[in-house]
Tab-separated table of C-alpha atoms in Angstrom:
chain	number	residue	atom	x	y	z
L	9	MET	CA	95.102	82.052	127.213
L	10	MET	CA	91.703	82.692	125.928
L	11	SER	CA	89.578	79.806	124.512
L	12	GLN	CA	89.933	78.985	120.815
L	13	LYS	CA	86.103	79.792	120.294
L	14	MET	CA	86.467	83.194	121.855
L	15	VAL	CA	89.598	83.976	119.575
L	16	GLU	CA	87.825	82.885	116.435
L	17	GLY	CA	84.718	84.820	117.183
L	18	LEU	CA	86.745	88.058	117.800
L	19	VAL	CA	88.688	87.515	114.514
L	20	GLY	CA	85.388	86.925	112.895
L	21	VAL	CA	84.191	90.300	114.120
L	22	PHE	CA	87.589	91.734	113.015
L	23	VAL	CA	86.943	90.424	109.464
L	24	LEU	CA	83.418	91.477	109.416
L	25	ALA	CA	84.476	95.152	110.438
L	26	ALA	CA	87.018	95.179	107.765
L	27	ILE	CA	84.321	94.082	105.078
L	28	LEU	CA	82.017	96.765	106.424
L	29	ALA	CA	84.773	99.223	105.911
L	30	LEU	CA	85.507	98.019	102.292
L	31	LEU	CA	81.664	98.498	101.642
L	32	VAL	CA	81.696	102.045	103.044
L	33	LEU	CA	84.809	102.833	100.908
L	34	ALA	CA	83.103	101.358	97.745
L	35	LEU	CA	79.829	102.748	98.115
L	36	LYS	CA	80.217	106.026	100.094
L	37	VAL	CA	83.667	107.120	99.119
L	38	SER	CA	84.091	105.999	95.514
L	39	GLY	CA	80.338	105.978	94.843
L	40	LEU	CA	80.650	102.655	92.980
L	41	THR	CA	76.832	101.979	93.093
L	42	SER	CA	74.249	102.781	95.703
L	43	PHE	CA	72.417	99.543	96.789
L	44	PHE	CA	70.316	101.324	99.308
L	45	PRO	CA	67.818	103.741	97.473
L	46	GLY	CA	66.976	106.524	99.806
L	47	GLU	CA	63.459	107.202	100.718
L	48	GLY	CA	62.024	109.555	98.514
L	49	PHE	CA	60.321	110.198	95.051
L	50	MET	CA	61.958	110.793	91.502
L	51	VAL	CA	61.438	113.890	89.673
L	52	THR	CA	62.736	114.735	86.027
L	53	ALA	CA	63.614	118.013	84.461
L	54	TYR	CA	65.208	118.876	80.962
L	55	PHE	CA	67.702	121.634	81.060
L	56	ASP	CA	69.233	123.408	78.061
L	57	GLU	CA	72.621	123.433	79.850
L	58	ALA	CA	73.674	121.551	82.775
L	59	GLY	CA	76.993	123.050	83.208
L	60	GLN	CA	79.154	121.280	85.834
L	61	LEU	CA	76.163	119.635	87.575
L	62	LYS	CA	77.193	116.263	89.328
L	63	VAL	CA	75.530	113.313	90.431
L	64	ARG	CA	74.626	113.807	94.194
L	65	ALA	CA	74.662	117.532	94.118
L	66	PRO	CA	71.996	118.941	96.193
L	67	VAL	CA	68.549	120.054	95.281
L	68	LYS	CA	67.338	123.025	97.252
L	69	VAL	CA	64.254	125.006	98.026
L	70	ALA	CA	64.945	128.386	99.453
L	71	GLY	CA	68.407	127.179	100.192
L	72	VAL	CA	67.346	124.222	102.340
L	73	GLN	CA	68.349	120.846	100.802
L	74	VAL	CA	65.311	118.695	100.033
L	75	GLY	CA	66.873	116.135	97.787
L	76	GLU	CA	69.752	115.245	95.478
L	77	VAL	CA	70.711	114.690	91.788
L	78	LYS	CA	70.555	111.050	90.910
L	79	SER	CA	71.671	111.145	87.234
L	80	VAL	CA	72.550	113.696	84.423
L	81	GLU	CA	72.067	112.282	80.891
L	82	LEU	CA	71.604	113.609	77.462
L	83	ASP	CA	68.342	113.000	75.829
L	84	PRO	CA	69.144	111.684	72.390
L	85	THR	CA	66.266	113.310	70.438
L	86	THR	CA	66.083	116.783	71.960
L	87	PHE	CA	69.716	117.085	72.829
L	88	ARG	CA	68.893	118.488	76.171
L	89	ALA	CA	70.277	117.357	79.578
L	90	LEU	CA	67.860	114.955	81.415
L	91	VAL	CA	68.392	115.488	85.103
L	92	LYS	CA	66.705	112.905	87.427
L	93	MET	CA	66.640	113.890	91.087
L	94	GLN	CA	65.375	112.259	94.176
L	95	ILE	CA	63.418	114.479	96.722
L	96	ASN	CA	62.823	113.442	100.306
L	97	LYS	CA	59.415	112.093	100.701
L	98	LYS	CA	58.775	114.467	103.620
L	99	TYR	CA	58.649	117.363	101.051
L	100	ASN	CA	55.588	115.830	99.146
L	101	ASP	CA	53.787	119.238	98.776
L	102	ILE	CA	56.056	121.237	96.350
L	103	PRO	CA	53.723	122.620	93.720
L	104	ASP	CA	54.092	120.874	90.302
L	105	ASP	CA	54.375	123.949	88.378
L	106	SER	CA	57.476	125.067	90.226
L	107	SER	CA	60.527	125.911	88.250
L	108	ALA	CA	64.039	124.434	88.513
L	109	SER	CA	67.280	126.288	87.786
L	110	ILE	CA	70.915	125.325	88.157
L	111	MET	CA	72.752	127.617	90.308
L	112	THR	CA	76.407	127.998	91.420
L	113	ALA	CA	77.367	128.160	95.080
L	114	GLY	CA	79.879	131.221	95.003
L	115	LEU	CA	81.635	132.393	92.031
L	116	LEU	CA	83.590	129.347	91.531
L	117	GLY	CA	81.674	126.887	93.620
L	118	ASP	CA	79.678	123.646	92.607
L	119	ASN	CA	76.480	123.642	90.850
L	120	TYR	CA	73.177	122.771	92.558
L	121	ILE	CA	69.394	122.814	91.644
L	122	ALA	CA	67.277	125.454	93.127
L	123	ILE	CA	63.570	124.816	92.831
L	124	THR	CA	61.269	127.894	93.057
L	125	PRO	CA	57.751	127.038	94.393
L	126	MET	CA	54.868	128.365	92.402
L	127	TYR	CA	51.144	128.315	93.185
L	128	SER	CA	49.623	125.220	91.670
L	129	LYS	CA	47.322	123.236	93.776
L	130	THR	CA	48.725	119.854	92.711
L	131	ALA	CA	52.065	118.657	94.172
L	132	LEU	CA	55.112	116.991	92.619
L	133	ALA	CA	54.995	113.411	92.857
L	134	ASN	CA	56.952	110.281	91.844
L	135	GLY	CA	57.716	110.429	88.095
L	136	SER	CA	56.565	113.993	87.462
L	137	GLN	CA	58.449	116.356	85.288
L	138	ILE	CA	59.409	119.906	86.147
L	139	GLN	CA	58.385	122.053	82.977
L	140	TYR	CA	60.010	125.380	83.697
L	141	THR	CA	63.708	125.125	83.913
L	142	GLN	CA	66.610	127.750	83.672
L	143	PRO	CA	69.828	126.397	82.325
L	144	ALA	CA	73.193	126.828	84.185
L	145	ILE	CA	75.124	130.028	83.584
L	146	ILE	CA	78.312	129.501	81.831
L	147	LEU	CA	80.883	131.889	83.096
L	148	GLU	CA	82.972	131.822	79.763
L	149	LYS	CA	79.862	132.637	77.704
L	150	LEU	CA	78.931	135.385	80.138
L	151	ILE	CA	82.340	136.980	79.738
L	152	GLY	CA	82.383	136.428	76.066
L	153	GLN	CA	78.978	138.341	75.845
L	154	LEU	CA	80.314	141.010	77.982
L	155	ILE	CA	83.603	141.484	75.891
L	156	TYR	CA	81.616	141.544	72.771
L	157	LYS	CA	79.294	144.259	74.011
L	158	ILE	CA	82.140	146.244	75.542
L	159	GLY	CA	83.926	146.021	72.129
L	160	ASN	CA	80.817	147.037	70.268
L	161	SER	CA	79.983	149.991	72.623
L	162	GLY	CA	83.715	151.395	72.211
L	163	LYS	CA	83.104	151.183	68.313
L	164	GLU	CA	79.936	153.095	68.635
L	165	GLU	CA	81.405	155.742	70.666
L	166	GLN	CA	84.423	156.031	68.190
L	167	HIS	CA	81.919	156.419	65.361
L	168	GLU	CA	79.934	159.175	67.340
L	169	LYS	CA	83.406	160.991	67.863
L	170	ILE	CA	84.125	160.941	64.166
I	23	MET	CA	143.592	101.148	102.561
I	24	LEU	CA	143.622	97.427	101.737
I	25	THR	CA	142.124	96.751	105.040
I	26	HIS	CA	139.096	99.101	104.364
I	27	ILE	CA	138.457	97.467	101.120
I	28	VAL	CA	138.663	94.101	102.886
I	29	GLU	CA	136.240	95.382	105.559
I	30	LEU	CA	133.703	96.681	102.789
I	31	GLY	CA	133.961	93.319	101.043
I	32	LYS	CA	133.236	91.339	104.348
I	33	PHE	CA	130.230	93.846	105.158
I	34	GLY	CA	128.923	93.138	101.638
I	35	ILE	CA	129.290	89.272	101.911
I	36	ASN	CA	127.605	89.470	105.449
I	37	GLU	CA	124.699	91.498	104.042
I	38	LEU	CA	124.270	89.194	101.049
I	39	ARG	CA	124.392	86.084	103.420
I	40	GLU	CA	121.820	87.768	105.778
I	41	PHE	CA	119.693	88.434	102.647
I	42	GLY	CA	120.064	84.780	101.455
I	43	LYS	CA	119.012	83.467	104.956
I	44	ALA	CA	115.946	85.795	104.867
I	45	GLY	CA	115.117	84.427	101.592
I	46	VAL	CA	115.403	80.856	102.614
I	47	LEU	CA	113.248	81.598	105.651
I	48	LEU	CA	110.622	83.022	103.314
I	49	TYR	CA	110.733	80.078	101.107
I	50	ARG	CA	110.275	77.788	103.974
I	51	VAL	CA	107.363	79.758	105.329
I	52	LEU	CA	105.700	79.657	101.887
I	53	ILE	CA	106.456	76.048	101.331
I	54	CYS	CA	105.565	74.801	105.067
I	55	TRP	CA	101.881	76.143	104.614
I	56	PRO	CA	100.710	74.348	107.900
I	57	ASN	CA	98.172	71.593	107.106
I	58	PHE	CA	94.597	72.738	107.271
I	59	ARG	CA	93.240	71.192	110.629
I	60	LYS	CA	96.063	72.229	112.792
I	61	GLY	CA	97.323	75.488	110.761
I	62	VAL	CA	94.225	77.451	110.556
I	63	PRO	CA	93.635	77.664	114.471
I	64	LEU	CA	97.147	78.539	114.888
I	65	THR	CA	96.825	81.161	112.167
I	66	LEU	CA	93.706	82.554	113.578
I	67	GLN	CA	95.399	82.849	117.007
I	68	GLN	CA	98.083	84.995	115.321
I	69	VAL	CA	95.340	87.104	113.501
I	70	TYR	CA	93.957	87.787	116.795
I	71	MET	CA	97.271	88.751	118.387
I	72	GLU	CA	98.407	90.876	115.593
I	73	GLY	CA	95.296	92.118	114.042
I	74	VAL	CA	92.347	92.456	116.579
I	75	LEU	CA	94.807	93.749	119.376
I	76	SER	CA	96.075	96.430	116.972
I	77	LEU	CA	92.509	97.654	116.358
I	78	LEU	CA	92.627	100.216	119.159
I	79	ILE	CA	95.795	102.066	118.130
I	80	ILE	CA	94.596	101.937	114.526
I	81	VAL	CA	91.216	103.156	115.066
I	82	VAL	CA	92.230	106.015	117.367
I	83	SER	CA	95.214	107.080	115.207
I	84	SER	CA	93.232	106.956	112.082
I	85	LEU	CA	90.444	109.128	113.461
I	86	PHE	CA	92.747	111.675	114.627
I	87	ILE	CA	94.764	111.562	111.371
I	88	GLY	CA	91.607	112.005	109.295
I	89	MET	CA	90.605	114.977	111.523
I	90	VAL	CA	93.935	116.694	111.408
I	91	VAL	CA	94.048	116.384	107.523
I	92	ALA	CA	90.669	117.822	107.265
I	93	LEU	CA	91.518	120.700	109.550
I	94	GLN	CA	94.637	121.644	107.871
I	95	GLY	CA	93.354	121.125	104.369
I	96	TYR	CA	90.256	123.188	104.990
I	97	HIS	CA	92.212	126.311	106.049
I	98	THR	CA	94.600	125.984	103.095
I	99	LEU	CA	91.739	125.198	100.553
I	100	ALA	CA	89.615	127.962	102.160
I	101	LYS	CA	92.420	130.551	101.070
I	102	PHE	CA	91.645	129.645	97.456
I	103	GLY	CA	87.836	129.635	97.931
I	104	ALA	CA	88.152	125.769	97.245
I	105	ALA	CA	86.857	124.441	100.658
I	106	GLN	CA	84.322	122.169	98.979
I	107	GLN	CA	87.189	120.284	97.528
I	108	LEU	CA	88.126	118.959	101.094
I	109	GLY	CA	86.376	115.641	100.445
I	110	PRO	CA	88.507	114.663	97.474
I	111	LEU	CA	91.659	115.856	99.253
I	112	VAL	CA	91.221	113.784	102.370
I	113	ALA	CA	89.739	110.713	100.497
I	114	LEU	CA	92.722	110.648	97.925
I	115	SER	CA	95.438	111.284	100.461
I	116	VAL	CA	93.982	108.545	102.929
I	117	THR	CA	93.408	105.815	100.443
I	118	ARG	CA	96.261	106.213	98.352
I	119	GLU	CA	99.120	107.012	100.782
I	120	LEU	CA	98.219	107.601	104.565
I	121	GLY	CA	96.017	104.552	104.939
I	122	PRO	CA	98.628	101.813	103.902
I	123	VAL	CA	101.743	103.594	104.958
I	124	VAL	CA	100.736	104.635	108.416
I	125	THR	CA	98.997	101.433	109.078
I	126	ALA	CA	101.990	99.483	108.072
I	127	ILE	CA	104.295	101.630	110.391
I	128	LEU	CA	101.927	101.350	113.397
I	129	PHE	CA	101.631	97.610	112.558
I	130	ALA	CA	105.438	97.205	112.650
I	131	GLY	CA	105.645	98.941	115.954
I	132	ARG	CA	102.686	97.319	117.549
I	133	ALA	CA	102.769	93.649	116.224
I	134	GLY	CA	105.822	93.222	114.280
I	135	SER	CA	108.037	93.985	117.382
I	136	ALA	CA	106.029	91.701	119.538
I	137	VAL	CA	106.476	88.814	117.023
I	138	THR	CA	110.287	89.535	116.936
I	139	ALA	CA	110.550	89.596	120.637
I	140	GLU	CA	108.556	86.315	121.047
I	141	ILE	CA	110.457	84.212	118.362
I	142	GLY	CA	113.781	85.632	119.732
I	143	LEU	CA	112.952	84.594	123.224
I	144	MET	CA	111.873	81.261	122.023
I	145	LYS	CA	115.161	80.950	120.470
I	146	ALA	CA	117.119	82.179	123.466
I	147	THR	CA	115.355	79.780	125.699
I	148	GLU	CA	115.871	76.990	123.239
I	149	GLN	CA	112.115	76.342	122.896
I	150	LEU	CA	112.696	76.128	119.058
I	151	SER	CA	115.450	73.380	119.454
I	152	SER	CA	113.390	71.343	121.848
I	153	MET	CA	110.538	71.507	119.378
I	154	GLU	CA	112.719	70.193	116.769
I	155	MET	CA	113.926	67.619	119.261
I	156	MET	CA	110.143	66.497	119.738
I	157	ALA	CA	109.912	66.287	115.905
I	158	VAL	CA	107.637	69.445	115.855
I	159	ASP	CA	108.585	71.550	112.956
I	160	PRO	CA	108.971	75.102	114.400
I	161	PHE	CA	108.218	76.531	110.941
I	162	ARG	CA	104.814	74.944	110.686
I	163	GLN	CA	104.155	75.512	114.487
I	164	ILE	CA	105.510	79.025	115.273
I	165	ILE	CA	107.003	80.813	112.135
I	166	SER	CA	104.446	80.178	109.562
I	167	PRO	CA	101.357	81.100	111.582
I	168	ARG	CA	103.036	84.459	112.669
I	169	PHE	CA	103.896	85.194	109.070
I	170	TRP	CA	100.431	84.365	107.674
I	171	GLY	CA	98.678	86.158	110.498
I	172	GLY	CA	100.412	89.539	109.639
I	173	PHE	CA	99.814	89.068	105.901
I	174	ILE	CA	95.960	88.618	106.619
I	175	SER	CA	95.818	91.352	109.239
I	176	MET	CA	97.465	94.118	107.334
I	177	PRO	CA	94.908	94.669	104.527
I	178	LEU	CA	91.972	94.359	106.916
I	179	LEU	CA	93.354	96.935	109.288
I	180	THR	CA	94.235	99.296	106.278
I	181	LEU	CA	90.460	99.092	105.347
I	182	ILE	CA	89.429	100.007	108.787
I	183	PHE	CA	92.050	102.802	108.845
I	184	ASN	CA	90.756	104.270	105.592
I	185	ALA	CA	87.059	104.235	106.613
I	186	VAL	CA	87.614	105.699	110.152
I	187	ALA	CA	89.996	108.458	108.788
I	188	ILE	CA	87.379	109.597	106.218
I	189	TYR	CA	84.700	109.472	109.061
I	190	GLY	CA	87.154	111.684	110.981
I	191	ALA	CA	87.482	114.154	108.153
I	192	TYR	CA	83.592	114.065	107.859
I	193	LEU	CA	83.284	114.982	111.622
I	194	VAL	CA	85.486	118.020	111.221
I	195	GLY	CA	84.557	119.172	107.828
I	196	VAL	CA	80.943	118.789	107.834
I	197	GLN	CA	79.886	118.711	111.510
I	198	TRP	CA	82.358	121.178	112.821
I	199	LEU	CA	83.451	123.556	109.983
I	200	GLY	CA	79.987	123.475	108.481
I	201	LEU	CA	80.679	122.222	104.780
I	202	ASP	CA	77.629	121.140	102.954
I	203	PRO	CA	77.362	117.158	103.356
I	204	GLY	CA	76.191	116.589	99.910
I	205	VAL	CA	78.826	118.706	98.251
I	206	PHE	CA	81.492	116.909	100.480
I	207	TRP	CA	80.269	113.282	99.413
I	208	ALA	CA	79.472	114.278	95.846
I	209	ASN	CA	83.061	115.713	95.258
I	210	MET	CA	84.661	112.755	97.053
I	211	GLN	CA	82.729	110.162	94.840
I	212	ASP	CA	83.366	112.287	91.744
I	213	SER	CA	87.067	112.127	91.985
I	214	VAL	CA	87.732	108.831	93.926
I	215	ASP	CA	87.897	105.797	91.637
I	216	PHE	CA	87.508	102.302	93.118
I	217	HIS	CA	89.906	100.442	91.182
I	218	LEU	CA	92.629	103.080	90.748
I	219	ASP	CA	92.651	104.523	94.284
I	220	ILE	CA	90.886	102.001	96.802
I	221	VAL	CA	92.032	98.770	95.067
I	222	ASN	CA	95.629	100.211	94.549
I	223	GLY	CA	95.823	101.089	98.217
I	224	ILE	CA	94.929	97.646	99.372
I	225	LEU	CA	97.399	96.309	96.956
I	226	LYS	CA	100.116	98.400	98.658
I	227	SER	CA	98.951	97.090	102.098
I	228	VAL	CA	99.290	93.529	101.071
I	229	VAL	CA	102.832	94.288	99.818
I	230	PHE	CA	103.567	95.954	103.171
I	231	GLY	CA	101.909	93.231	105.013
I	232	ILE	CA	104.464	90.710	103.351
I	233	ALA	CA	107.400	92.944	104.032
I	234	VAL	CA	106.714	93.780	107.633
I	235	SER	CA	105.760	90.105	108.642
I	236	TRP	CA	108.888	88.811	106.704
I	237	ILE	CA	111.323	91.191	108.486
I	238	ALA	CA	109.601	90.643	111.995
I	239	VAL	CA	109.838	86.842	111.567
I	240	TYR	CA	113.399	86.871	110.238
I	241	GLN	CA	114.700	89.200	112.906
I	242	GLY	CA	113.227	86.970	115.577
I	243	TYR	CA	114.654	83.816	114.027
I	244	ASP	CA	118.010	85.322	113.448
I	245	ALA	CA	118.127	86.908	116.842
I	246	LYS	CA	121.335	86.251	119.003
I	247	PRO	CA	120.138	84.159	121.794
I	248	THR	CA	120.967	86.668	124.568
I	249	SER	CA	118.944	89.312	125.970
I	250	ALA	CA	121.024	92.076	124.341
I	251	GLY	CA	120.412	90.173	121.077
I	252	ILE	CA	116.712	90.121	121.465
I	253	ALA	CA	116.813	93.965	122.202
I	254	ILE	CA	118.877	94.467	119.026
I	255	ALA	CA	116.633	92.286	116.899
I	256	THR	CA	113.320	94.020	118.086
I	257	THR	CA	114.788	97.502	117.484
I	258	ARG	CA	116.045	96.125	113.866
I	259	SER	CA	112.601	94.781	113.297
I	260	VAL	CA	110.693	98.094	113.653
I	261	VAL	CA	113.411	100.297	112.029
I	262	TYR	CA	114.088	98.020	108.940
I	263	SER	CA	110.113	97.421	108.533
I	264	SER	CA	109.533	101.249	108.555
I	265	LEU	CA	112.396	101.977	106.142
I	266	ALA	CA	111.168	99.093	103.987
I	267	VAL	CA	107.590	100.361	103.858
I	268	LEU	CA	108.573	103.921	103.186
I	269	GLY	CA	110.926	102.803	100.314
I	270	LEU	CA	108.660	100.322	98.886
I	271	ASP	CA	105.890	102.949	98.957
I	272	PHE	CA	107.799	105.160	96.446
I	273	VAL	CA	108.450	102.189	94.192
I	274	LEU	CA	104.895	101.180	94.275
I	275	THR	CA	103.518	104.571	93.771
I	276	ALA	CA	105.786	105.267	90.883
I	277	MET	CA	104.613	101.788	89.222
I	278	MET	CA	100.872	102.627	89.950
I	279	ILE	CA	100.962	106.167	88.600
I	280	ARG	CA	102.789	105.158	85.483
I	281	GLY	CA	100.070	102.384	85.062
I	282	TRP	CA	102.256	99.530	85.756
């Protein structure tokens, strides 16, 4: 039989492991809150349309992930979507006149933010705002426009025939 | 014809009597909460025997279950071009169902059977009676610590099972099959709710913990004091616990999905 102290120590480690697992489940799996701010700087951007953009969606430059979306909120005065994103501090030389657009991974995939670098000498820093943005493309709107155009072009052809 | 009806009645009365005895046992376990100074070390000893020693089987099986669910799910989801929904698929199925149920069944096989055999052998060799002769209450000394040990261990094991299974899914989905880690975690966090999914899963495991420990303790205490009796009791303990867990799981899920 092991000594009582040894048993108590092992049970303590067991309980600690379970609490750790609960923390992982709460923070990492259900995303309750994030206690540990990652190392990086915050950048904001206003979009006319955020689409299906979610918190923790990737922020990419040339397809390489450089950060993630921290929050998507509605600006109460301009009624545009205010997106806050955190960019890894090792990418601290992205020009500040770069443009941000919300793209879709694949036809039905998830949204992510693509930053296209421009040529300014000053770089994005903590708290800076990206001026040039492109809204998310909504597939339904696109189809609606397409159908409208096809419908119209059909009518014109009919008119021409008559 | 009449003899058959008599047999049925006898069977029914016997079952009812068994159930009543089990109820009395549970009542005595709950009432005979061992006093703090002596009871806590005994219970800790049982948490070690039932919980810590079950860690290996729980961790290994949960890792592989997470990996298999991720692998199967990925190939099915990829057919519909929805492979990025792998995170929610794995997290929801593990936290809601697989975690509590598989942990409880493994626990019944690993720890429940051991408890039954131990108590059964104590009864067969008349250790329980000799304890009573020495004015040591076997409920306080033997039965109650084993019940509470299982009750405490089960939710903790379930938590570890859930976390390790999701890590296994991450290994397969992200490291091996090349999903984007941001999309994997983002979709998971988007669809997993802490109270609705994780807390309900833990609630289930608490209920399973009570059921499995109760059955294990009762089958041991009620075993016929022969070697064949202990064998039957151990088998029954595992079979009844597994059936009770699966049955209770359906009832609990129905209650939780309808919002209590």
